[in-house]
C-alpha positions as semicolon CSV with decimal commas, in nm:
position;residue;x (nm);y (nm);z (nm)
1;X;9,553;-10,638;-7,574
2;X;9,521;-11,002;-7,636
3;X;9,856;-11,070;-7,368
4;X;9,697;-10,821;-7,141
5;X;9,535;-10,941;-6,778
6;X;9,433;-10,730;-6,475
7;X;9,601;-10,826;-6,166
8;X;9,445;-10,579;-5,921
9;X;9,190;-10,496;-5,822
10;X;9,036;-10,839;-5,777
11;X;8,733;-10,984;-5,558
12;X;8,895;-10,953;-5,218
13;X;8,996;-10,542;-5,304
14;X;8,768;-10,287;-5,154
15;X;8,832;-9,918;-5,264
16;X;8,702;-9,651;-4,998
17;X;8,593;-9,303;-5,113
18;X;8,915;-9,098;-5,044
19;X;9,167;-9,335;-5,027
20;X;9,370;-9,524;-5,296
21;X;9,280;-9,684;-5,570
22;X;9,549;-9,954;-5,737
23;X;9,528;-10,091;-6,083
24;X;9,778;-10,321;-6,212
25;X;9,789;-10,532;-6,512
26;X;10,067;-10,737;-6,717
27;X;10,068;-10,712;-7,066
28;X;10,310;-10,828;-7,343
29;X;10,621;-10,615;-7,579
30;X;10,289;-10,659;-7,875
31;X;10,060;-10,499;-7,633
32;X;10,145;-10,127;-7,783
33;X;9,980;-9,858;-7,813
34;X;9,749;-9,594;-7,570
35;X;9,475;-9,775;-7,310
36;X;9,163;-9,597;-7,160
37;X;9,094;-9,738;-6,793
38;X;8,741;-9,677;-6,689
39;X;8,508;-9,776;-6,410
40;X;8,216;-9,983;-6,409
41;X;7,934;-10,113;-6,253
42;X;7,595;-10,315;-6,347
43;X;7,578;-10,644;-6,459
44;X;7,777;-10,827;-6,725
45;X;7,500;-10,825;-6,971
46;X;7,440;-10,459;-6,881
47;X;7,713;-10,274;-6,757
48;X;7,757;-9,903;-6,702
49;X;8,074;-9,673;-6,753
50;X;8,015;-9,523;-6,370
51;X;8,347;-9,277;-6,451
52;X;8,649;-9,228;-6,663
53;X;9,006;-9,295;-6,463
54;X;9,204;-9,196;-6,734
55;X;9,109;-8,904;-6,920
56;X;8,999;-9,009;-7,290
57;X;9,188;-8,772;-7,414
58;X;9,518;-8,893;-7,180
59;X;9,515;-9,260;-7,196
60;X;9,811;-9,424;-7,047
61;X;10,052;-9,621;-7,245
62;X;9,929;-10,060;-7,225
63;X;10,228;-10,164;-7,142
64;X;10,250;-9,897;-6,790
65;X;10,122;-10,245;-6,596
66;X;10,038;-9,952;-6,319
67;X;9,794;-9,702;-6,262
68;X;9,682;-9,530;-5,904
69;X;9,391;-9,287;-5,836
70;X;9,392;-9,065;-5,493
71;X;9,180;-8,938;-5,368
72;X;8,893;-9,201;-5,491
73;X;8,604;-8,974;-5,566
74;X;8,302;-9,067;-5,408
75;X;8,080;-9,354;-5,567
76;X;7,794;-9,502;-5,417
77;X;7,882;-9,844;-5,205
78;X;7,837;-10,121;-5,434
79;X;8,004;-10,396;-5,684
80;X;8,213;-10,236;-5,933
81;X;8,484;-10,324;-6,202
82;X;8,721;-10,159;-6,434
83;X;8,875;-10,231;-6,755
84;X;9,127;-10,136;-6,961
85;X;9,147;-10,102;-7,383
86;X;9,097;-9,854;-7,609
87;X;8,773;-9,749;-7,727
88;X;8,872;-9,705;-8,103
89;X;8,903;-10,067;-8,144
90;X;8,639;-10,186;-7,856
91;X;8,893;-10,408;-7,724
92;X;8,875;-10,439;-7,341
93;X;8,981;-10,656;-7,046
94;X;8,792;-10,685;-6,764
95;X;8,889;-10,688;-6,364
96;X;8,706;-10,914;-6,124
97;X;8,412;-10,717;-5,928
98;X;8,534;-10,546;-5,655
99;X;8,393;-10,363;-5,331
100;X;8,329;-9,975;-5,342
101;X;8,212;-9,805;-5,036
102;X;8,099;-9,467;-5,061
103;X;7,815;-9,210;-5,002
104;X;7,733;-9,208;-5,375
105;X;7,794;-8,769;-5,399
106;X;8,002;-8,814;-5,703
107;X;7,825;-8,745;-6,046
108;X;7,821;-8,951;-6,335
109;X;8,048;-8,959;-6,569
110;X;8,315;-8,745;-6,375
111;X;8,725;-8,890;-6,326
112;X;8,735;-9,142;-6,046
113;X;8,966;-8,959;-5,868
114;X;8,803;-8,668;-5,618
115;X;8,982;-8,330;-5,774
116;X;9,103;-8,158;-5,503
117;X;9,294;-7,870;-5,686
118;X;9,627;-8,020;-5,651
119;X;9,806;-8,144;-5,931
120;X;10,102;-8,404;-5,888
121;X;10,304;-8,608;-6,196
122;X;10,461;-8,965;-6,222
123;X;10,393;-9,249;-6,394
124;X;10,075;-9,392;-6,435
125;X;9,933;-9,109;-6,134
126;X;9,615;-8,864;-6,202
127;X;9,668;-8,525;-6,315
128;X;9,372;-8,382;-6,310
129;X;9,300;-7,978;-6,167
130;X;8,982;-7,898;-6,013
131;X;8,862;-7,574;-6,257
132;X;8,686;-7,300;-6,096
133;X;8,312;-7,477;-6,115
134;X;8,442;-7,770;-5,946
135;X;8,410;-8,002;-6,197
């Protein structure tokens, strides 16, 4: 992940609860392997995984360079960040912080896109399905 650099999102980007969230990164042919994207918030010194946009058990292949998340699930308005890596080596790169604006209803820890019950494919998209206990 050493060639790898978020593009988007960046300080002027502001995600809204329910519409779309872009990620997009370059990385190098050497920059192989599986990558975990995940959102953050807090302070550099102490920063919190707020929710997982890939799930850990899906990452998306490094060199993708794309990933998009609709519906955004509903975080609380604030400064966030994501990054990108994979958690069996802790090697991660970092976005710029970015605007969310939200009412804060999603729970911690859930997929940072709102499951709706739908489920559609593609490249570097969300597949998530709702289960029966919404969650």
């Amino acid at each position: 992940l050493i060639n790898t650099k978020i593009v988007t999102p960046w300080a002027n980007t502001t995600w809204v609860s329910g519409g779309l969230g872009s990620i997009t990164w370059t990385s190098a042919a050497n920059d192989t392997g599986n990558c975990e994207i995940q959102l953050m918030n807090g302070n550099a010194s102490n920063a919190n995984m707020v929710a997982y946009v890939t799930s850990p058990g899906e990452p998306v292949n490094c060199t993708a360079n794309a990933y998009n998340i609709y519906p955004l699930n509903d975080f609380a308005s604030g400064q966030y960040w994501v990054r990108i890596g994979e958690r069996i080596s802790n090697a991660w790169v970092y976005s710029g912080v970015f605007t969310f604006q939200g009412n804060g209803t999603a729970k911690p820890l859930q997929t940072a896109r709102k499951l709706t019950g739908t489920r559609y494919g593609g490249e570097g998209h969300c597949v998530y399905i709702k289960d029966k206990n919404n969650i």
